[in-house]
Coordinates of C-alpha atoms and ligand atoms in Angstrom, one line a residue:
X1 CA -151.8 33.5 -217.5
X2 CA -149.8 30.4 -218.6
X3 CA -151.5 31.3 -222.0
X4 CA -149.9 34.6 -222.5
X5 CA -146.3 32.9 -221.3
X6 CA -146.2 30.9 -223.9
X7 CA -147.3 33.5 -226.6
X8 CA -144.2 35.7 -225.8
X9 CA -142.4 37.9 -222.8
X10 CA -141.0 41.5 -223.1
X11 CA -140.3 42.7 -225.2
X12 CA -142.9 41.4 -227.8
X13 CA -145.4 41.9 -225.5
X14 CA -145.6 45.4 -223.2
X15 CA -148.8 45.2 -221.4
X16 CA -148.3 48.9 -221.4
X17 CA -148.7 49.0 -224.9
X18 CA -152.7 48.8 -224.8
X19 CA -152.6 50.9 -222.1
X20 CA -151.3 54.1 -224.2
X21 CA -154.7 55.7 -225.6
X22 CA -158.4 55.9 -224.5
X23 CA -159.5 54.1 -227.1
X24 CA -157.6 50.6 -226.3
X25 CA -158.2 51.0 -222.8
X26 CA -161.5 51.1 -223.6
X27 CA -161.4 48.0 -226.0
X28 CA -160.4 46.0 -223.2
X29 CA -162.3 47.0 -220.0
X30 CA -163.5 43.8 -218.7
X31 CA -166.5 45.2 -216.6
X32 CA -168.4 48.5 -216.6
X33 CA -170.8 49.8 -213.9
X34 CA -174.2 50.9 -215.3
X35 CA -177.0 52.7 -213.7
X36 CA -179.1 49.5 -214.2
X37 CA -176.6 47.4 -211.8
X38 CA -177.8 50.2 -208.7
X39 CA -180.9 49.1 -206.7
X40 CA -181.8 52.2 -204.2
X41 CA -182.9 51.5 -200.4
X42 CA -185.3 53.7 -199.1
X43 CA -186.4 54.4 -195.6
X44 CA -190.0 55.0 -194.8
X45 CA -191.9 57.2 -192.4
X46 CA -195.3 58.1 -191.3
X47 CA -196.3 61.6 -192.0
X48 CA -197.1 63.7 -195.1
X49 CA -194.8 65.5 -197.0
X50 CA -192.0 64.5 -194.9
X51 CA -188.5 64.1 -195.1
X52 CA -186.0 63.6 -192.2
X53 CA -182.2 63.4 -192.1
X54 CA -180.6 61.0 -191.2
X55 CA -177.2 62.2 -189.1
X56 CA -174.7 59.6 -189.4
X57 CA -175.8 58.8 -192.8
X58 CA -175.7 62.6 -194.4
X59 CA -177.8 63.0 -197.8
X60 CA -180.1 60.3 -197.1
X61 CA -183.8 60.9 -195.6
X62 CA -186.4 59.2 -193.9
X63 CA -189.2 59.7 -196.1
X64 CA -193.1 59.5 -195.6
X65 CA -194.6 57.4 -198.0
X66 CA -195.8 60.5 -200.7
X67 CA -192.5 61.3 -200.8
X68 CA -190.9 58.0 -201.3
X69 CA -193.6 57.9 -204.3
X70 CA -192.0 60.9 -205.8
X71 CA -188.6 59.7 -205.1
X72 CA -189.7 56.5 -206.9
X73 CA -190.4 58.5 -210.1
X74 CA -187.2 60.5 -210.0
X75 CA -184.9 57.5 -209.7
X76 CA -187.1 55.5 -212.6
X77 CA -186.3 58.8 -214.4
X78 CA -182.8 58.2 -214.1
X79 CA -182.6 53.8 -215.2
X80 CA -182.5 52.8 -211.4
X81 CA -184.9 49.4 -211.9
X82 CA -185.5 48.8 -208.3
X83 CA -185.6 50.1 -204.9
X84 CA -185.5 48.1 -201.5
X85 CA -187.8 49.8 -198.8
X86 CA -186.8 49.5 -195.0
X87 CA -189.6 51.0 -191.9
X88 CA -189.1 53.3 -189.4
X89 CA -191.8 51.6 -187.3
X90 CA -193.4 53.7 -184.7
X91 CA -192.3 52.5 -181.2
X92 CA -195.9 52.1 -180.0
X93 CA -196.6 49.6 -182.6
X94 CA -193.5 47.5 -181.5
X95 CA -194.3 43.9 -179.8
X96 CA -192.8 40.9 -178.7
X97 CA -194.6 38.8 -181.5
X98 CA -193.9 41.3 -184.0
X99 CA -197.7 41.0 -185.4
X100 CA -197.1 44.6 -186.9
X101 CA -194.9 43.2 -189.8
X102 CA -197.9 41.2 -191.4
X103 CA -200.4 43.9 -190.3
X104 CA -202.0 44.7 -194.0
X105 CA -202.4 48.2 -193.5
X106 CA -198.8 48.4 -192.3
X107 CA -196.2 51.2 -193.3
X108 CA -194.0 48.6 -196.0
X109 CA -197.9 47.3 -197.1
X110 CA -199.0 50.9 -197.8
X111 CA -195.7 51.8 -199.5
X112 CA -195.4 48.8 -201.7
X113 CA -199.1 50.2 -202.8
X114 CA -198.6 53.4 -203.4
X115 CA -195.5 52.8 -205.5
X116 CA -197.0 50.4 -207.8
X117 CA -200.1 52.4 -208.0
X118 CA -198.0 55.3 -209.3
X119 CA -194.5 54.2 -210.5
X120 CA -195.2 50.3 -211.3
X121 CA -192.1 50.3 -213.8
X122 CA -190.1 50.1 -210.8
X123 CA -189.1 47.0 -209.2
X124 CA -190.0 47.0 -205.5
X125 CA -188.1 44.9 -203.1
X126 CA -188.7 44.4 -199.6
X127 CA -186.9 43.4 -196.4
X128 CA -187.8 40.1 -194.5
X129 CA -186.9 40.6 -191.0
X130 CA -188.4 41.5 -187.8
X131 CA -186.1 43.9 -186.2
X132 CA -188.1 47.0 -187.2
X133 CA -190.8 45.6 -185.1
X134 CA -189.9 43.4 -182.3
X135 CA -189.5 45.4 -178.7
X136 CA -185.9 43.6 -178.6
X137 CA -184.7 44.6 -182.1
X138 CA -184.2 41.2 -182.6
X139 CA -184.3 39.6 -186.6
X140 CA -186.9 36.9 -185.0
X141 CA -189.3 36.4 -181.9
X142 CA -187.2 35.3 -179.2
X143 CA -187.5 32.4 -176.4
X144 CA -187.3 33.8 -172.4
X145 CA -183.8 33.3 -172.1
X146 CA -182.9 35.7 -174.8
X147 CA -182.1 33.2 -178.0
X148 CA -184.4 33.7 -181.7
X149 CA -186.4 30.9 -182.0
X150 CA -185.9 29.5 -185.4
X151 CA -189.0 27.8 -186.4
X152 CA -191.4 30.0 -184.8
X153 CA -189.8 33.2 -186.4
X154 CA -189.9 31.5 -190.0
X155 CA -194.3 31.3 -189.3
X156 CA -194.0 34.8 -188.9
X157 CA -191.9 35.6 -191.8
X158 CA -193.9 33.9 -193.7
X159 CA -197.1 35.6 -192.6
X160 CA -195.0 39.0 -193.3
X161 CA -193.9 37.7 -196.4
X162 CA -197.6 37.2 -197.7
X163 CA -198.8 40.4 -196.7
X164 CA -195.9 42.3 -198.7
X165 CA -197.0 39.4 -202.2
X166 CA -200.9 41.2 -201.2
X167 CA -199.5 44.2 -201.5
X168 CA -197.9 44.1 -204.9
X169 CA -194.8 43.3 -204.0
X170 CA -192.0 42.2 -206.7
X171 CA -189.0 40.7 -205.0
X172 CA -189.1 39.7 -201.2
X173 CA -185.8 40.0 -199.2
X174 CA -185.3 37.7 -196.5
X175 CA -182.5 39.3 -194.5
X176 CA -183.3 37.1 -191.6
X177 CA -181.0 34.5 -191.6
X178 CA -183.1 31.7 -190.3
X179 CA -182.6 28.0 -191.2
X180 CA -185.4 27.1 -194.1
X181 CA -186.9 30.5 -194.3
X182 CA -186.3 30.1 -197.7
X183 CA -188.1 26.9 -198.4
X184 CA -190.9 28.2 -196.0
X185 CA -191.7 31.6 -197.6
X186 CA -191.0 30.0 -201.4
X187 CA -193.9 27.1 -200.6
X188 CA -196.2 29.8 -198.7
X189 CA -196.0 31.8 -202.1
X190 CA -196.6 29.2 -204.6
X191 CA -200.1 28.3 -202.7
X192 CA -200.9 31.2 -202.7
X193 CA -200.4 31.9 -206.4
X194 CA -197.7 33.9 -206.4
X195 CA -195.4 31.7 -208.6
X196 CA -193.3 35.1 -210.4
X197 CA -192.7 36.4 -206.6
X198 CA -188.8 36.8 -206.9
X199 CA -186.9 35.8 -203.5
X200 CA -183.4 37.7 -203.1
X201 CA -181.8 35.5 -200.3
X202 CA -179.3 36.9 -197.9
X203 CA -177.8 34.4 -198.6
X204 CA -174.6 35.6 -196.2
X205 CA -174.9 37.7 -193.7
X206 CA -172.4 38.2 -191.6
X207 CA -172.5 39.8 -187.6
X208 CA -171.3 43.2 -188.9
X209 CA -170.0 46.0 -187.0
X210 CA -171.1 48.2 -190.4
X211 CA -174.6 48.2 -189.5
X212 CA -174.9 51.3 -187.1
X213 CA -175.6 54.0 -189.0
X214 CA -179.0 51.5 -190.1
X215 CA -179.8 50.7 -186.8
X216 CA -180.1 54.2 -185.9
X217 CA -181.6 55.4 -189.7
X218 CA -184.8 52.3 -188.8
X219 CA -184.8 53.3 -184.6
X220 CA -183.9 49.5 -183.9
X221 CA -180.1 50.4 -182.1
X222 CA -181.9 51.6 -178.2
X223 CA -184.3 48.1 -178.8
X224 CA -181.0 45.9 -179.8
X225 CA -179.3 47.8 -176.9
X226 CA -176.1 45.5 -176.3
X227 CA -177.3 42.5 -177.5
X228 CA -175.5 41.2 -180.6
X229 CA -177.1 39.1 -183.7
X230 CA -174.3 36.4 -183.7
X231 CA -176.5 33.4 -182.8
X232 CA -178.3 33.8 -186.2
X233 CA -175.9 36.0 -188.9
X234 CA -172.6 34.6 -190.1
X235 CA -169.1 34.5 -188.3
X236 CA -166.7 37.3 -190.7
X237 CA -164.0 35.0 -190.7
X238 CA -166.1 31.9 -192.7
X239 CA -166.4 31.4 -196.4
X240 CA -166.7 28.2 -196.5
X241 CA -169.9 28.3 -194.4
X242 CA -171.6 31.2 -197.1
X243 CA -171.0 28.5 -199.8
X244 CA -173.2 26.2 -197.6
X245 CA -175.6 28.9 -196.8
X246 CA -175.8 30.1 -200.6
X247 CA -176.2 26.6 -201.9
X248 CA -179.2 25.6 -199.3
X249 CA -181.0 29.2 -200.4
X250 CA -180.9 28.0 -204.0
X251 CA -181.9 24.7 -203.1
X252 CA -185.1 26.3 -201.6
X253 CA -185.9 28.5 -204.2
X254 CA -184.4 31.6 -204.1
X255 CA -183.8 33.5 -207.3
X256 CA -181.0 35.7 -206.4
X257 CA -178.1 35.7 -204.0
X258 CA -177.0 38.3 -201.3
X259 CA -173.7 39.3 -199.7
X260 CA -173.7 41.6 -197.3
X261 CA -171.8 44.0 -196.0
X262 CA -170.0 44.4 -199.7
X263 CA -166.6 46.1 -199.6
X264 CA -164.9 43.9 -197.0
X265 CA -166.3 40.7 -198.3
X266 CA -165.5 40.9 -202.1
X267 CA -164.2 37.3 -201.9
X268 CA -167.3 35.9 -201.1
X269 CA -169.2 37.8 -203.7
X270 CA -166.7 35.6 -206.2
X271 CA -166.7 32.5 -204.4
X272 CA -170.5 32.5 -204.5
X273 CA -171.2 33.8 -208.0
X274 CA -167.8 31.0 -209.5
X275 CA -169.7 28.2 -207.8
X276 CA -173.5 28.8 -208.6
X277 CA -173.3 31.1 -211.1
X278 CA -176.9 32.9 -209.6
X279 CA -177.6 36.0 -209.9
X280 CA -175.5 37.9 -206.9
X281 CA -175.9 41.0 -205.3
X282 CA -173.9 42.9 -203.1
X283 CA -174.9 45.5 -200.3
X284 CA -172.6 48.2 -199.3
X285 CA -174.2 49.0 -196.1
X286 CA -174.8 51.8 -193.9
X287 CA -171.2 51.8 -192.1
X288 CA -169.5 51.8 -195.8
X289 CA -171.8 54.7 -196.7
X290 CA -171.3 57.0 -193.6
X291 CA -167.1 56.4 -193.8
X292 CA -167.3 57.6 -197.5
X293 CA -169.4 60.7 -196.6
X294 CA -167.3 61.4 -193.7
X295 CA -164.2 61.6 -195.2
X296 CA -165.7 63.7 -198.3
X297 CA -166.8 65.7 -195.9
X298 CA -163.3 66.4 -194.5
X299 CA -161.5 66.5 -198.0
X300 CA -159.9 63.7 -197.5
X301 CA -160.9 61.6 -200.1
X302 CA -162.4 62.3 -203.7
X303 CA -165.6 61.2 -203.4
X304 CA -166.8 60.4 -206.8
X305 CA -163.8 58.7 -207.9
X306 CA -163.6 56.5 -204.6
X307 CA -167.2 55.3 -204.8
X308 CA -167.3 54.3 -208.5
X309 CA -163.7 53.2 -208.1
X310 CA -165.7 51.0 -205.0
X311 CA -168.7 50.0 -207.0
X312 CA -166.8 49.1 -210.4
X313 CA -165.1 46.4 -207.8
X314 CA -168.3 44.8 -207.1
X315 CA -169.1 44.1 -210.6
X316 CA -165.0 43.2 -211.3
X317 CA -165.8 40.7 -208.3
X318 CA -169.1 39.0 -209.9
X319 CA -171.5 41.3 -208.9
X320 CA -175.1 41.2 -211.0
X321 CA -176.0 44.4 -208.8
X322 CA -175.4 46.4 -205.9
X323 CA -177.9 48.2 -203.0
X324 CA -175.7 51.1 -202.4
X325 CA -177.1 54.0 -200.9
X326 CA -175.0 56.2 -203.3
X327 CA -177.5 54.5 -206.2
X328 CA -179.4 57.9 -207.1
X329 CA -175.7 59.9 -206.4
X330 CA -174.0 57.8 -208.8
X331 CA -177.1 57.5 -211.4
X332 CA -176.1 61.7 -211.8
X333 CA -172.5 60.9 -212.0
X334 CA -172.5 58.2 -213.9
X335 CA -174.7 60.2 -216.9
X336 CA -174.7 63.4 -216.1
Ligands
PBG1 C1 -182.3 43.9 -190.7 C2 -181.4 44.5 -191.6 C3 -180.2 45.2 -191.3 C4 -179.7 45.8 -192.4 C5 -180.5 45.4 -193.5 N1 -181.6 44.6 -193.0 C6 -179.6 45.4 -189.9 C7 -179.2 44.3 -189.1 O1 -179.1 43.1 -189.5 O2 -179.0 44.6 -187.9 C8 -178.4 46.6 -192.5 C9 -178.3 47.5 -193.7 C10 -177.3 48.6 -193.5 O3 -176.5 48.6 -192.6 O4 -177.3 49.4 -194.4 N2 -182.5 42.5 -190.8

């Protein structure tokens, strides 16, 4: 800024002046979106050849575990490197210790098989949480007055943590937000053997009111009922506190760093990727996905432009990558 001061006002320099053709504005574009910065979630079902809308989240389906194999290969088909698999676990196999999540034959375990059995290109990232499988649609196992228990949910995340690194798994997710679930599930892996298991910390996550449309896409919102996540995921006024969150994360071993929800929170993405220069990720979540599509749906908005408009500003605010669940949509638009 003080830079270009000195160097001359108007009229020797117009800033409109590289702004006149293509070509300059081109020349100096400062950040791009790719079709290698998308990482697709997928939801996962039991069945075969089964795919089930979703209704606050229109174009995306719940998919049995075939057809997330085939939706593997078309999105490897089209440069997307990785995909982030989430369960719709059946309600039967729901329990207040949450054993399901480390159960080998599980749904995730079967998936992150069959992927790498057929489409082992892709990168296949999973999601370490217990919400799709606790009775309470709680992150964690929770004490008799209500509250997660820390310590006692990190075991269990480890145990779930291992199963998926059986299973083939490339990059394990915690999306927990536990204290030293990190440091837990990094020195669990390296026993193990699994030194090149990549860990993409959410590093900040905050108490969102964006996560609806999820809640209802995974069957977790009638468990959670009107219970709330605050003890455990961050406060959306702090930033200060993500620093300290993202700097523990790295200090336990985690790889990559996670902000999530992404549009409202683009000045943490910065802060986060300025101080640590890590890898950083951004999710644009369910609620950010379903207000896009709703007002496309109405004509309110142009679609295509808003959401590459949207996911350009990820990578503008330091952004290595973003989960979106417009990653296939915008893989067609982006080369079509
Ligand atoms: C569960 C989890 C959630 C999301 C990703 N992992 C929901 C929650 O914390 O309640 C939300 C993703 C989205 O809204 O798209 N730990």
């Amino acid at each position: 800024m003080v830079k270009s001061l000195e160097s001359g006002c108007y009229p020797s320099t117009r800033l409109r002046r590289m702004r006149t053709d293509s070509f300059s504005r081109i020349l100096m574009r400062e950040s791009s979106l790719n079709v290698d910065d998308l990482i697709q979630p997928l939801f996962v079902r039991e069945g075969d050849n089964t795919a089930e809308p979703i209704q606050s989240m229109p174009g995306i389906e719940r998919l049995s575990v075939d057809r997330i194999v085939s939706k593997c290969q078309d999105l490897h088909h089209l440069g997307i490197p990785s995909v982030v698999l989430f369960p719709v676990t059946p309600p039967e196999v729901k329990s207040d210790d949450a054993r399901e999540s480390w159960n080998p034959n599980g749904l995730v375990q079967r998936t992150i098989f069959a992927i790498k059995d057929k489409v082992p290109e892709i990168g296949v990232m999973t999601d370490i949480a217990l919400d799709p499988y606790t009775l309470n649609g709680q992150d964690g196992l929770v004490n008799e007055s209500g509250y997660v228990m820390n310590d006692r949910t990190v075991e269990v995340l480890i145990r779930q943590s291992l199963s998926h690194a059986r299973a083939g798994v490339d990059v394990v997710a915690p999306s927990d937000m536990m204290d030293g679930r990190i440091r837990g599930i990094r020195e669990a892996l390296e026993h193990e053997g699994f030194y090149n298991l990549r860990i993409l910390s959410y590093a900040a996550k905050y108490a969102s009111s964006y996560y609806g449309p999820f809640r209802d896409a995974v069957g977790s919102a009638t468990n959670l009922g009107k219970s709330n996540k605050s003890s455990y995921q961050m406060d959306p006024a702090n930033v200060e506190e993500a620093l300290r969150e993202a700097a523990f994360d790295i200090h336990e071993g985690a790889d990559m760093i996670m902000v999530k929800p992404g549009m409202p929170y683009l000045d943490v993405i910065w802060r986060i990727r300025e101080a640590f220069g890590m890898p950083t990720f951004a999710y644009q979540v369910s609620g950010e996905y379903a207000m896009f599509k709703a007002a496309a749906k109405n004509g309110w908005i142009d679609e295509q432009a808003l959401v590459l408009e949207t996911l350009l500003g990820f990578k503008r605010a330091g952004c290595h990558g973003v989960l979106t669940y417009y990653a296939e949509q915008a893989a067609r638009w982006i080369n079509p």
